[in-house]
Amino acid sequence: MPTKENKVVVNSWNEWDPLKHVIVGRADNCHIPPPEPALDGKVPEDSDMRGQWGKRPQETIDKGNELLDNFATMLEGRGLRVDRPIPTDFSLPVTTPDFSTESQFGCMPPRDVLLTVGSEILEATMSYRCRWFEYLSYRPLLKHYWEEDPNFRHESAPKPRLTDADYHSDYLSDKIGEQKRLEWTARKFFVTTEEEPLFDAADVLRFGKDLVVQHGFTTNLKGIEWLRRHFSDHRVHAVNFPGDPYPIHIDATFTPIKPGLILNNPKRPLPAEQRKLFTQNNWEIVDAAPPAHNSPPALCYSSVWLSMNVLVLDPKTVCVEKSEVYQAEQLDKLGMEVIEVELRDAYAFGGGLHCCTADVYREGKCEDYFSKQ
Ligand code: DAV
């Protein structure tokens, strides 16, 4: 019997071991934030969100919450412990000595903010001003884990200044065009500069001893170096995906399913040099199936590739969004049991099934999957 002294609440080393305890986000009071440099760099040039900000329509919030609640109930029905964030007031401005922005965002995607590595949960620096205080919605949960689990390490990365020096002004235009964006991202010229360490937790994939981190709009090289120094028992690898004109977060681009198998977005292939780590250790990188939709839902930041944003429950079981029939079919053929989860009407609040969750406990230990480096 676990006693208070030895109770383990927080433990998760990878993206696929059996999931037992998870945080599922909420759509409450979600806002479209006002323009700011990093956000302007990311909102697609043809997006319906350009030029508008403020609280999202309540009926869309209610619908999003209904789907998130159903997802949480389904997971509980499978025996998982599910916790939910406590939303703060996202209509409030974020003001620091260095910057001010008139509203915040929300707490639907805990994956962006919280990085669980073993017995640690690390709050990311974040790179948008509107997301500077987002960790507060998770603090009541983390406080509770800290009291329950004597080995839980609650960490917070240095809060960034987020002055204008953090952003390349070239990205401020909404008329850059896809061609130029692709040229820029191919030569790793992203919206964020190297002024100070920046990372979002959703740029990190956990493979036991190895952490794979996307260098892009939301994570810079100093952010990756900070992670390397912080997780000194791990090997930290920087990757980038030149086919993505808006590279934020790795989880609609590169999706590990189980040991030895990764889906890669065919429009954003991992460069040959960076594939070696995986292929020389006998991991297969498979092109993901195409998305079922031609465009994202209304007022959504993310691309149609949220089709790949799946949540693995264990190495044989995966949650896939209900309308993503091609992705479901592919995973079924790859031998996975597929659980359909309706979530598309919640995408606009911050992403798909992987985004809207954060691991607290998966069974298993830290293993070395890439002994040949
Ligand atoms: O393809 O728009 C979305 C990632 C959300 N966490 C994309 C990336």
mmCIF file of C-alpha atoms and ligand atoms in Angstrom:
data_model
loop_
_atom_site.group_PDB
_atom_site.id
_atom_site.type_symbol
_atom_site.label_atom_id
_atom_site.label_comp_id
_atom_site.label_asym_id
_atom_site.label_seq_id
_atom_site.Cartn_x
_atom_site.Cartn_y
_atom_site.Cartn_z
ATOM 1 C CA MET A 1 0.000 0.000 0.000
ATOM 2 C CA PRO A 2 1.379 3.412 -0.831
ATOM 3 C CA THR A 3 1.751 5.556 2.244
ATOM 4 C CA LYS A 4 2.008 9.308 2.305
ATOM 5 C CA GLU A 5 5.768 8.895 2.455
ATOM 6 C CA ASN A 6 6.146 6.888 -0.719
ATOM 7 C CA LYS A 7 3.148 7.920 -2.803
ATOM 8 C CA VAL A 8 4.164 8.623 -6.401
ATOM 9 C CA VAL A 9 1.814 11.026 -8.162
ATOM 10 C CA VAL A 10 4.039 12.455 -10.888
ATOM 11 C CA ASN A 11 5.920 10.138 -13.238
ATOM 12 C CA SER A 12 6.080 10.225 -17.032
ATOM 13 C CA TRP A 13 9.104 9.649 -19.243
ATOM 14 C CA ASN A 14 7.717 9.331 -22.732
ATOM 15 C CA GLU A 15 4.663 9.818 -24.954
ATOM 16 C CA TRP A 16 3.328 6.238 -25.012
ATOM 17 C CA ASP A 17 3.635 4.264 -21.758
ATOM 18 C CA PRO A 18 0.282 3.452 -20.080
ATOM 19 C CA LEU A 19 -1.330 6.741 -19.074
ATOM 20 C CA LYS A 20 -2.954 6.755 -15.622
ATOM 21 C CA HIS A 21 -3.301 10.414 -14.657
ATOM 22 C CA VAL A 22 -3.715 13.382 -16.968
ATOM 23 C CA ILE A 23 -4.749 17.031 -17.011
ATOM 24 C CA VAL A 24 -7.450 17.962 -19.550
ATOM 25 C CA GLY A 25 -7.818 21.685 -20.359
ATOM 26 C CA ARG A 26 -10.900 23.887 -20.328
ATOM 27 C CA ALA A 27 -12.239 26.431 -22.835
ATOM 28 C CA ASP A 28 -13.636 28.785 -20.160
ATOM 29 C CA ASN A 29 -13.391 32.510 -20.885
ATOM 30 C CA CYS A 30 -10.917 31.915 -23.727
ATOM 31 C CA HIS A 31 -9.849 35.103 -25.511
ATOM 32 C CA ILE A 32 -8.438 35.895 -28.919
ATOM 33 C CA PRO A 33 -5.467 37.958 -27.741
ATOM 34 C CA PRO A 34 -4.677 41.410 -29.160
ATOM 35 C CA PRO A 35 -1.876 41.677 -31.728
ATOM 36 C CA GLU A 36 1.673 41.192 -30.410
ATOM 37 C CA PRO A 37 4.870 40.308 -32.272
ATOM 38 C CA ALA A 38 5.035 36.529 -31.714
ATOM 39 C CA LEU A 39 1.345 36.002 -32.299
ATOM 40 C CA ASP A 40 1.307 38.082 -35.470
ATOM 41 C CA GLY A 41 4.106 35.895 -36.796
ATOM 42 C CA LYS A 42 1.992 32.792 -36.260
ATOM 43 C CA VAL A 43 -1.574 33.694 -37.231
ATOM 44 C CA PRO A 44 -1.850 32.530 -40.866
ATOM 45 C CA GLU A 45 -1.980 35.423 -43.335
ATOM 46 C CA ASP A 46 -5.398 34.348 -44.625
ATOM 47 C CA SER A 47 -6.829 33.615 -41.144
ATOM 48 C CA ASP A 48 -10.247 34.910 -40.104
ATOM 49 C CA MET A 49 -8.587 35.901 -36.807
ATOM 50 C CA ARG A 50 -6.442 38.669 -38.291
ATOM 51 C CA GLY A 51 -7.500 42.040 -36.975
ATOM 52 C CA GLN A 52 -9.910 40.918 -34.265
ATOM 53 C CA TRP A 53 -9.502 40.189 -30.591
ATOM 54 C CA GLY A 54 -11.557 39.840 -27.424
ATOM 55 C CA LYS A 55 -13.541 37.110 -25.730
ATOM 56 C CA ARG A 56 -14.601 34.256 -27.966
ATOM 57 C CA PRO A 57 -18.342 33.770 -28.529
ATOM 58 C CA GLN A 58 -19.877 32.067 -25.474
ATOM 59 C CA GLU A 59 -21.732 29.434 -27.506
ATOM 60 C CA THR A 60 -18.421 28.271 -29.003
ATOM 61 C CA ILE A 61 -16.875 28.131 -25.515
ATOM 62 C CA ASP A 62 -19.826 26.060 -24.272
ATOM 63 C CA LYS A 63 -19.515 23.650 -27.188
ATOM 64 C CA GLY A 64 -15.739 23.354 -26.701
ATOM 65 C CA ASN A 65 -16.227 22.627 -23.001
ATOM 66 C CA GLU A 66 -18.871 20.021 -23.719
ATOM 67 C CA LEU A 67 -16.383 18.119 -25.904
ATOM 68 C CA LEU A 68 -13.526 18.508 -23.406
ATOM 69 C CA ASP A 69 -15.800 17.312 -20.583
ATOM 70 C CA ASN A 70 -16.870 14.286 -22.638
ATOM 71 C CA PHE A 71 -13.224 13.474 -23.361
ATOM 72 C CA ALA A 72 -12.382 13.707 -19.639
ATOM 73 C CA THR A 73 -15.374 11.483 -18.742
ATOM 74 C CA MET A 74 -14.343 8.893 -21.316
ATOM 75 C CA LEU A 75 -10.800 8.791 -19.875
ATOM 76 C CA GLU A 76 -12.181 8.444 -16.342
ATOM 77 C CA GLY A 77 -14.361 5.598 -17.573
ATOM 78 C CA ARG A 78 -11.160 3.824 -18.610
ATOM 79 C CA GLY A 79 -9.815 4.187 -15.077
ATOM 80 C CA LEU A 80 -7.633 7.289 -15.502
ATOM 81 C CA ARG A 81 -7.450 10.045 -12.926
ATOM 82 C CA VAL A 82 -8.308 13.313 -14.712
ATOM 83 C CA ASP A 83 -7.669 16.780 -13.304
ATOM 84 C CA ARG A 84 -8.866 20.062 -14.764
ATOM 85 C CA PRO A 85 -7.233 23.511 -14.550
ATOM 86 C CA ILE A 86 -8.770 26.328 -12.546
ATOM 87 C CA PRO A 87 -9.170 29.177 -15.057
ATOM 88 C CA THR A 88 -8.044 32.635 -14.005
ATOM 89 C CA ASP A 89 -9.628 35.766 -15.476
ATOM 90 C CA PHE A 90 -8.209 35.883 -19.009
ATOM 91 C CA SER A 91 -9.812 39.246 -19.749
ATOM 92 C CA LEU A 92 -7.215 40.863 -17.480
ATOM 93 C CA PRO A 93 -4.171 42.514 -19.070
ATOM 94 C CA VAL A 94 -0.627 41.237 -18.651
ATOM 95 C CA THR A 95 1.580 44.053 -17.441
ATOM 96 C CA THR A 96 5.197 43.738 -16.369
ATOM 97 C CA PRO A 97 7.940 46.389 -16.165
ATOM 98 C CA ASP A 98 8.843 45.426 -19.759
ATOM 99 C CA PHE A 99 5.566 45.122 -21.665
ATOM 100 C CA SER A 100 1.823 45.297 -21.491
ATOM 101 C CA THR A 101 -0.882 43.523 -23.490
ATOM 102 C CA GLU A 102 -4.586 43.937 -23.003
ATOM 103 C CA SER A 103 -5.783 40.368 -22.568
ATOM 104 C CA GLN A 104 -4.638 36.820 -21.999
ATOM 105 C CA PHE A 105 -5.510 33.633 -23.844
ATOM 106 C CA GLY A 106 -6.984 30.664 -21.915
ATOM 107 C CA CYS A 107 -6.209 27.251 -20.395
ATOM 108 C CA MET A 108 -7.303 24.738 -22.981
ATOM 109 C CA PRO A 109 -3.822 23.463 -23.965
ATOM 110 C CA PRO A 110 -1.887 22.450 -20.811
ATOM 111 C CA ARG A 111 0.603 20.692 -23.109
ATOM 112 C CA ASP A 112 1.952 24.087 -24.197
ATOM 113 C CA VAL A 113 2.784 25.135 -20.637
ATOM 114 C CA LEU A 114 3.646 22.014 -18.612
ATOM 115 C CA LEU A 115 6.513 19.652 -19.402
ATOM 116 C CA THR A 116 6.529 16.445 -17.360
ATOM 117 C CA VAL A 117 9.866 14.637 -17.246
ATOM 118 C CA GLY A 118 10.013 11.823 -14.707
ATOM 119 C CA SER A 119 9.008 13.192 -11.310
ATOM 120 C CA GLU A 120 9.284 16.798 -12.465
ATOM 121 C CA ILE A 121 6.730 19.174 -13.975
ATOM 122 C CA LEU A 122 8.414 22.212 -15.499
ATOM 123 C CA GLU A 123 6.506 25.388 -16.356
ATOM 124 C CA ALA A 124 7.786 26.601 -19.734
ATOM 125 C CA THR A 125 8.961 30.178 -20.273
ATOM 126 C CA MET A 126 6.346 30.634 -23.051
ATOM 127 C CA SER A 127 7.040 33.121 -25.817
ATOM 128 C CA TYR A 128 3.783 35.062 -26.253
ATOM 129 C CA ARG A 129 3.121 37.983 -23.951
ATOM 130 C CA CYS A 130 -0.554 37.000 -23.642
ATOM 131 C CA ARG A 131 0.508 33.625 -22.238
ATOM 132 C CA TRP A 132 2.909 34.956 -19.579
ATOM 133 C CA PHE A 133 0.579 34.129 -16.657
ATOM 134 C CA GLU A 134 -1.000 30.977 -18.072
ATOM 135 C CA TYR A 135 0.784 28.756 -15.518
ATOM 136 C CA LEU A 136 -1.482 30.240 -12.819
ATOM 137 C CA SER A 137 -4.420 28.109 -14.008
ATOM 138 C CA TYR A 138 -2.373 24.994 -13.202
ATOM 139 C CA ARG A 139 -0.856 26.117 -9.915
ATOM 140 C CA PRO A 140 -3.692 24.732 -7.732
ATOM 141 C CA LEU A 141 -3.100 21.284 -9.270
ATOM 142 C CA LEU A 142 0.677 21.472 -8.934
ATOM 143 C CA LYS A 143 0.359 22.609 -5.336
ATOM 144 C CA HIS A 144 -1.772 19.572 -4.640
ATOM 145 C CA TYR A 145 0.680 17.156 -6.319
ATOM 146 C CA TRP A 146 3.499 18.738 -4.346
ATOM 147 C CA GLU A 147 1.661 18.071 -1.101
ATOM 148 C CA GLU A 148 0.708 14.518 -2.111
ATOM 149 C CA ASP A 149 4.007 13.346 -3.588
ATOM 150 C CA PRO A 150 7.207 13.911 -1.578
ATOM 151 C CA ASN A 151 9.365 13.331 -4.654
ATOM 152 C CA PHE A 152 7.524 15.652 -7.019
ATOM 153 C CA ARG A 153 9.757 18.452 -8.318
ATOM 154 C CA HIS A 154 7.787 21.535 -9.278
ATOM 155 C CA GLU A 155 10.027 23.730 -11.423
ATOM 156 C CA SER A 156 9.552 26.947 -13.320
ATOM 157 C CA ALA A 157 11.877 28.150 -16.071
ATOM 158 C CA PRO A 158 13.125 31.760 -15.826
ATOM 159 C CA LYS A 159 10.324 34.133 -16.799
ATOM 160 C CA PRO A 160 11.418 35.927 -19.977
ATOM 161 C CA ARG A 161 11.416 39.698 -20.420
ATOM 162 C CA LEU A 162 9.595 39.556 -23.807
ATOM 163 C CA THR A 163 10.659 43.018 -24.877
ATOM 164 C CA ASP A 164 10.694 43.875 -28.591
ATOM 165 C CA ALA A 165 14.285 42.570 -28.645
ATOM 166 C CA ASP A 166 12.816 39.040 -28.453
ATOM 167 C CA TYR A 167 11.178 39.303 -31.881
ATOM 168 C CA HIS A 168 12.328 39.888 -35.462
ATOM 169 C CA SER A 169 10.359 42.841 -36.779
ATOM 170 C CA ASP A 170 10.494 41.359 -40.332
ATOM 171 C CA TYR A 171 7.672 39.075 -39.190
ATOM 172 C CA LEU A 172 5.335 41.918 -38.272
ATOM 173 C CA SER A 173 3.921 42.172 -41.786
ATOM 174 C CA ASP A 174 0.862 40.131 -42.728
ATOM 175 C CA LYS A 175 1.991 40.191 -46.370
ATOM 176 C CA ILE A 176 5.126 38.069 -46.257
ATOM 177 C CA GLY A 177 3.719 35.276 -48.390
ATOM 178 C CA GLU A 178 4.199 31.549 -48.016
ATOM 179 C CA GLN A 179 7.212 31.338 -50.326
ATOM 180 C CA LYS A 180 9.243 33.793 -48.308
ATOM 181 C CA ARG A 181 8.133 32.202 -45.042
ATOM 182 C CA LEU A 182 9.338 28.830 -46.270
ATOM 183 C CA GLU A 183 12.701 30.347 -47.261
ATOM 184 C CA TRP A 184 13.018 31.957 -43.863
ATOM 185 C CA THR A 185 12.064 28.875 -41.858
ATOM 186 C CA ALA A 186 14.389 26.709 -44.012
ATOM 187 C CA ARG A 187 17.310 28.894 -42.956
ATOM 188 C CA LYS A 188 16.015 28.949 -39.373
ATOM 189 C CA PHE A 189 15.115 32.603 -39.401
ATOM 190 C CA PHE A 190 12.149 32.513 -37.025
ATOM 191 C CA VAL A 191 10.025 35.181 -35.373
ATOM 192 C CA THR A 192 11.849 34.842 -32.047
ATOM 193 C CA THR A 193 15.442 36.076 -31.643
ATOM 194 C CA GLU A 194 18.179 34.719 -29.378
ATOM 195 C CA GLU A 195 17.802 37.511 -26.832
ATOM 196 C CA GLU A 196 17.043 35.085 -23.953
ATOM 197 C CA PRO A 197 15.915 31.454 -23.504
ATOM 198 C CA LEU A 198 12.380 30.858 -24.804
ATOM 199 C CA PHE A 199 10.446 27.609 -25.105
ATOM 200 C CA ASP A 200 6.911 26.278 -25.083
ATOM 201 C CA ALA A 201 6.499 22.819 -23.531
ATOM 202 C CA ALA A 202 4.686 21.575 -26.672
ATOM 203 C CA ASP A 203 7.930 21.847 -28.642
ATOM 204 C CA VAL A 204 9.378 18.986 -26.581
ATOM 205 C CA LEU A 205 8.876 15.254 -27.166
ATOM 206 C CA ARG A 206 9.996 12.817 -24.515
ATOM 207 C CA PHE A 207 11.719 9.567 -25.509
ATOM 208 C CA GLY A 208 13.033 8.417 -22.100
ATOM 209 C CA LYS A 209 16.657 9.510 -21.891
ATOM 210 C CA ASP A 210 16.334 11.620 -25.031
ATOM 211 C CA LEU A 211 14.360 14.830 -25.383
ATOM 212 C CA VAL A 212 13.633 16.007 -28.921
ATOM 213 C CA VAL A 213 12.936 19.725 -29.187
ATOM 214 C CA GLN A 214 11.676 21.718 -32.153
ATOM 215 C CA HIS A 215 13.576 24.904 -32.946
ATOM 216 C CA GLY A 216 10.986 27.277 -34.419
ATOM 217 C CA PHE A 217 8.771 30.255 -33.630
ATOM 218 C CA THR A 218 8.047 29.371 -29.997
ATOM 219 C CA THR A 219 11.380 27.807 -28.992
ATOM 220 C CA ASN A 220 14.781 29.337 -29.719
ATOM 221 C CA LEU A 221 18.263 27.821 -29.485
ATOM 222 C CA LYS A 222 18.850 29.394 -26.090
ATOM 223 C CA GLY A 223 15.626 27.755 -24.883
ATOM 224 C CA ILE A 224 16.952 24.389 -26.090
ATOM 225 C CA GLU A 225 20.305 25.066 -24.415
ATOM 226 C CA TRP A 226 18.477 25.942 -21.197
ATOM 227 C CA LEU A 227 16.654 22.602 -21.359
ATOM 228 C CA ARG A 228 19.988 20.823 -21.993
ATOM 229 C CA ARG A 229 21.558 22.340 -18.896
ATOM 230 C CA HIS A 230 18.425 21.804 -16.807
ATOM 231 C CA PHE A 231 17.879 18.144 -17.759
ATOM 232 C CA SER A 232 21.539 17.259 -17.388
ATOM 233 C CA ASP A 233 20.899 13.482 -17.200
ATOM 234 C CA HIS A 234 19.217 13.586 -20.601
ATOM 235 C CA ARG A 235 20.381 14.019 -24.168
ATOM 236 C CA VAL A 236 18.626 16.981 -25.749
ATOM 237 C CA HIS A 237 18.322 17.120 -29.547
ATOM 238 C CA ALA A 238 17.305 20.152 -31.585
ATOM 239 C CA VAL A 239 15.205 19.380 -34.661
ATOM 240 C CA ASN A 240 13.508 21.565 -37.238
ATOM 241 C CA PHE A 241 11.026 20.987 -40.031
ATOM 242 C CA PRO A 242 11.729 23.255 -43.019
ATOM 243 C CA GLY A 243 8.399 22.574 -44.797
ATOM 244 C CA ASP A 244 6.398 24.380 -42.116
ATOM 245 C CA PRO A 245 5.787 28.095 -42.792
ATOM 246 C CA TYR A 246 4.437 28.589 -39.215
ATOM 247 C CA PRO A 247 6.539 26.286 -37.010
ATOM 248 C CA ILE A 248 5.049 26.323 -33.531
ATOM 249 C CA HIS A 249 4.854 23.154 -31.426
ATOM 250 C CA ILE A 250 6.081 19.780 -32.593
ATOM 251 C CA ASP A 251 2.845 17.870 -31.986
ATOM 252 C CA ALA A 252 1.191 18.274 -35.393
ATOM 253 C CA THR A 253 4.461 17.422 -37.145
ATOM 254 C CA PHE A 254 6.249 14.543 -35.441
ATOM 255 C CA THR A 255 4.208 12.057 -33.403
ATOM 256 C CA PRO A 256 5.734 9.055 -31.632
ATOM 257 C CA ILE A 257 3.195 6.230 -31.307
ATOM 258 C CA LYS A 258 5.160 3.494 -29.539
ATOM 259 C CA PRO A 259 8.793 2.416 -29.259
ATOM 260 C CA GLY A 260 10.149 2.210 -32.813
ATOM 261 C CA LEU A 261 7.354 4.097 -34.593
ATOM 262 C CA ILE A 262 6.883 7.790 -35.373
ATOM 263 C CA LEU A 263 4.434 9.556 -37.704
ATOM 264 C CA ASN A 264 5.926 12.508 -39.586
ATOM 265 C CA ASN A 265 3.888 15.166 -41.366
ATOM 266 C CA PRO A 266 4.660 14.545 -45.069
ATOM 267 C CA LYS A 267 4.660 18.298 -45.747
ATOM 268 C CA ARG A 268 7.199 18.843 -42.979
ATOM 269 C CA PRO A 269 9.736 16.012 -43.300
ATOM 270 C CA LEU A 270 12.568 15.804 -40.802
ATOM 271 C CA PRO A 271 15.823 16.625 -42.688
ATOM 272 C CA ALA A 272 17.957 13.595 -43.608
ATOM 273 C CA GLU A 273 20.798 14.487 -41.249
ATOM 274 C CA GLN A 274 18.400 14.651 -38.277
ATOM 275 C CA ARG A 275 16.683 11.361 -39.187
ATOM 276 C CA LYS A 276 19.840 9.396 -38.433
ATOM 277 C CA LEU A 277 19.282 9.365 -34.670
ATOM 278 C CA PHE A 278 16.028 7.489 -35.255
ATOM 279 C CA THR A 279 16.898 5.257 -38.194
ATOM 280 C CA GLN A 280 20.243 4.066 -36.818
ATOM 281 C CA ASN A 281 18.400 2.949 -33.683
ATOM 282 C CA ASN A 282 15.816 1.055 -35.780
ATOM 283 C CA TRP A 283 12.967 3.517 -35.397
ATOM 284 C CA GLU A 284 10.641 3.781 -38.342
ATOM 285 C CA ILE A 285 9.481 7.232 -39.447
ATOM 286 C CA VAL A 286 6.240 6.892 -41.427
ATOM 287 C CA ASP A 287 4.442 9.621 -43.404
ATOM 288 C CA ALA A 288 1.210 10.484 -41.591
ATOM 289 C CA ALA A 289 -2.085 10.022 -43.449
ATOM 290 C CA PRO A 290 -3.582 13.200 -44.937
ATOM 291 C CA PRO A 291 -5.979 15.275 -42.831
ATOM 292 C CA ALA A 292 -9.708 14.800 -43.491
ATOM 293 C CA HIS A 293 -10.305 18.563 -43.758
ATOM 294 C CA ASN A 294 -9.174 21.192 -46.261
ATOM 295 C CA SER A 295 -9.232 24.030 -43.769
ATOM 296 C CA PRO A 296 -9.192 24.499 -40.000
ATOM 297 C CA PRO A 297 -12.397 25.340 -38.119
ATOM 298 C CA ALA A 298 -13.352 29.015 -37.652
ATOM 299 C CA LEU A 299 -11.096 31.241 -35.521
ATOM 300 C CA CYS A 300 -8.455 28.517 -35.138
ATOM 301 C CA TYR A 301 -4.692 29.130 -34.955
ATOM 302 C CA SER A 302 -3.696 25.627 -35.870
ATOM 303 C CA SER A 303 -3.405 23.943 -39.246
ATOM 304 C CA VAL A 304 -5.416 21.002 -40.597
ATOM 305 C CA TRP A 305 -2.572 18.788 -39.356
ATOM 306 C CA LEU A 306 -4.144 18.587 -35.919
ATOM 307 C CA SER A 307 -5.197 15.277 -37.495
ATOM 308 C CA MET A 308 -1.829 13.988 -36.190
ATOM 309 C CA ASN A 309 -2.276 15.491 -32.738
ATOM 310 C CA VAL A 310 -3.264 12.176 -31.177
ATOM 311 C CA LEU A 311 -3.086 11.069 -27.545
ATOM 312 C CA VAL A 312 -1.467 7.683 -26.984
ATOM 313 C CA LEU A 313 -2.996 5.891 -23.983
ATOM 314 C CA ASP A 314 -0.613 2.935 -24.117
ATOM 315 C CA PRO A 315 1.521 1.311 -26.842
ATOM 316 C CA LYS A 316 -1.562 -0.420 -28.260
ATOM 317 C CA THR A 317 -4.224 2.282 -27.828
ATOM 318 C CA VAL A 318 -4.548 5.762 -29.273
ATOM 319 C CA CYS A 319 -7.194 8.514 -29.207
ATOM 320 C CA VAL A 320 -7.842 10.088 -32.631
ATOM 321 C CA GLU A 321 -10.256 12.933 -33.413
ATOM 322 C CA LYS A 322 -13.525 11.445 -34.660
ATOM 323 C CA SER A 323 -13.642 13.171 -38.058
ATOM 324 C CA GLU A 324 -10.004 12.289 -38.885
ATOM 325 C CA VAL A 325 -10.906 9.089 -40.680
ATOM 326 C CA TYR A 326 -7.662 8.753 -42.677
ATOM 327 C CA GLN A 327 -5.483 9.120 -39.591
ATOM 328 C CA ALA A 328 -7.646 6.602 -37.734
ATOM 329 C CA GLU A 329 -7.456 4.143 -40.622
ATOM 330 C CA GLN A 330 -3.667 4.430 -40.806
ATOM 331 C CA LEU A 331 -3.210 3.842 -37.067
ATOM 332 C CA ASP A 332 -5.593 0.903 -37.202
ATOM 333 C CA LYS A 333 -3.504 -0.637 -40.011
ATOM 334 C CA LEU A 334 -0.392 -0.032 -37.928
ATOM 335 C CA GLY A 335 -1.934 -2.319 -35.311
ATOM 336 C CA MET A 336 -3.275 0.241 -32.850
ATOM 337 C CA GLU A 337 -6.676 0.141 -31.203
ATOM 338 C CA VAL A 338 -8.218 3.508 -32.145
ATOM 339 C CA ILE A 339 -10.587 5.365 -29.828
ATOM 340 C CA GLU A 340 -12.549 8.051 -31.652
ATOM 341 C CA VAL A 341 -12.937 11.274 -29.694
ATOM 342 C CA GLU A 342 -15.003 14.211 -30.962
ATOM 343 C CA LEU A 343 -12.955 17.380 -30.441
ATOM 344 C CA ARG A 344 -12.914 19.439 -33.649
ATOM 345 C CA ASP A 345 -15.170 22.146 -32.227
ATOM 346 C CA ALA A 346 -12.636 22.660 -29.428
ATOM 347 C CA TYR A 347 -9.605 23.071 -31.757
ATOM 348 C CA ALA A 348 -9.938 26.853 -31.839
ATOM 349 C CA PHE A 349 -9.193 27.053 -28.112
ATOM 350 C CA GLY A 350 -5.666 25.769 -28.554
ATOM 351 C CA GLY A 351 -5.356 22.515 -30.453
ATOM 352 C CA GLY A 352 -6.173 18.828 -30.534
ATOM 353 C CA LEU A 353 -6.083 15.779 -28.291
ATOM 354 C CA HIS A 354 -2.372 16.013 -27.470
ATOM 355 C CA CYS A 355 -2.476 19.807 -26.935
ATOM 356 C CA CYS A 356 -5.475 19.727 -24.594
ATOM 357 C CA THR A 357 -3.820 17.221 -22.242
ATOM 358 C CA ALA A 358 -0.683 17.074 -20.108
ATOM 359 C CA ASP A 359 0.743 13.914 -18.592
ATOM 360 C CA VAL A 360 0.912 13.543 -14.838
ATOM 361 C CA TYR A 361 1.510 9.788 -14.541
ATOM 362 C CA ARG A 362 2.449 7.134 -17.047
ATOM 363 C CA GLU A 363 3.699 3.757 -15.923
ATOM 364 C CA GLY A 364 7.294 2.871 -16.704
ATOM 365 C CA LYS A 365 10.799 4.132 -16.176
ATOM 366 C CA CYS A 366 13.385 6.193 -17.991
ATOM 367 C CA GLU A 367 14.718 3.982 -20.781
ATOM 368 C CA ASP A 368 17.407 4.491 -23.384
ATOM 369 C CA TYR A 369 15.817 4.078 -26.838
ATOM 370 C CA PHE A 370 18.718 5.579 -28.785
ATOM 371 C CA SER A 371 21.860 3.854 -27.610
ATOM 372 C CA LYS A 372 23.598 4.622 -30.934
ATOM 373 C CA GLN A 373 24.203 8.384 -30.925
HETATM 374 O O1 DAV B 1 0.185 22.591 -37.462
HETATM 375 O O2 DAV B 1 -0.724 24.382 -36.695
HETATM 376 C C1 DAV B 1 -0.345 23.089 -34.134
HETATM 377 C C2 DAV B 1 0.267 22.686 -32.832
HETATM 378 C C3 DAV B 1 -0.583 23.013 -31.690
HETATM 379 N N1 DAV B 1 0.033 22.665 -30.421
HETATM 380 C C4 DAV B 1 -0.009 23.399 -36.555
HETATM 381 C C5 DAV B 1 0.640 23.153 -35.225
#
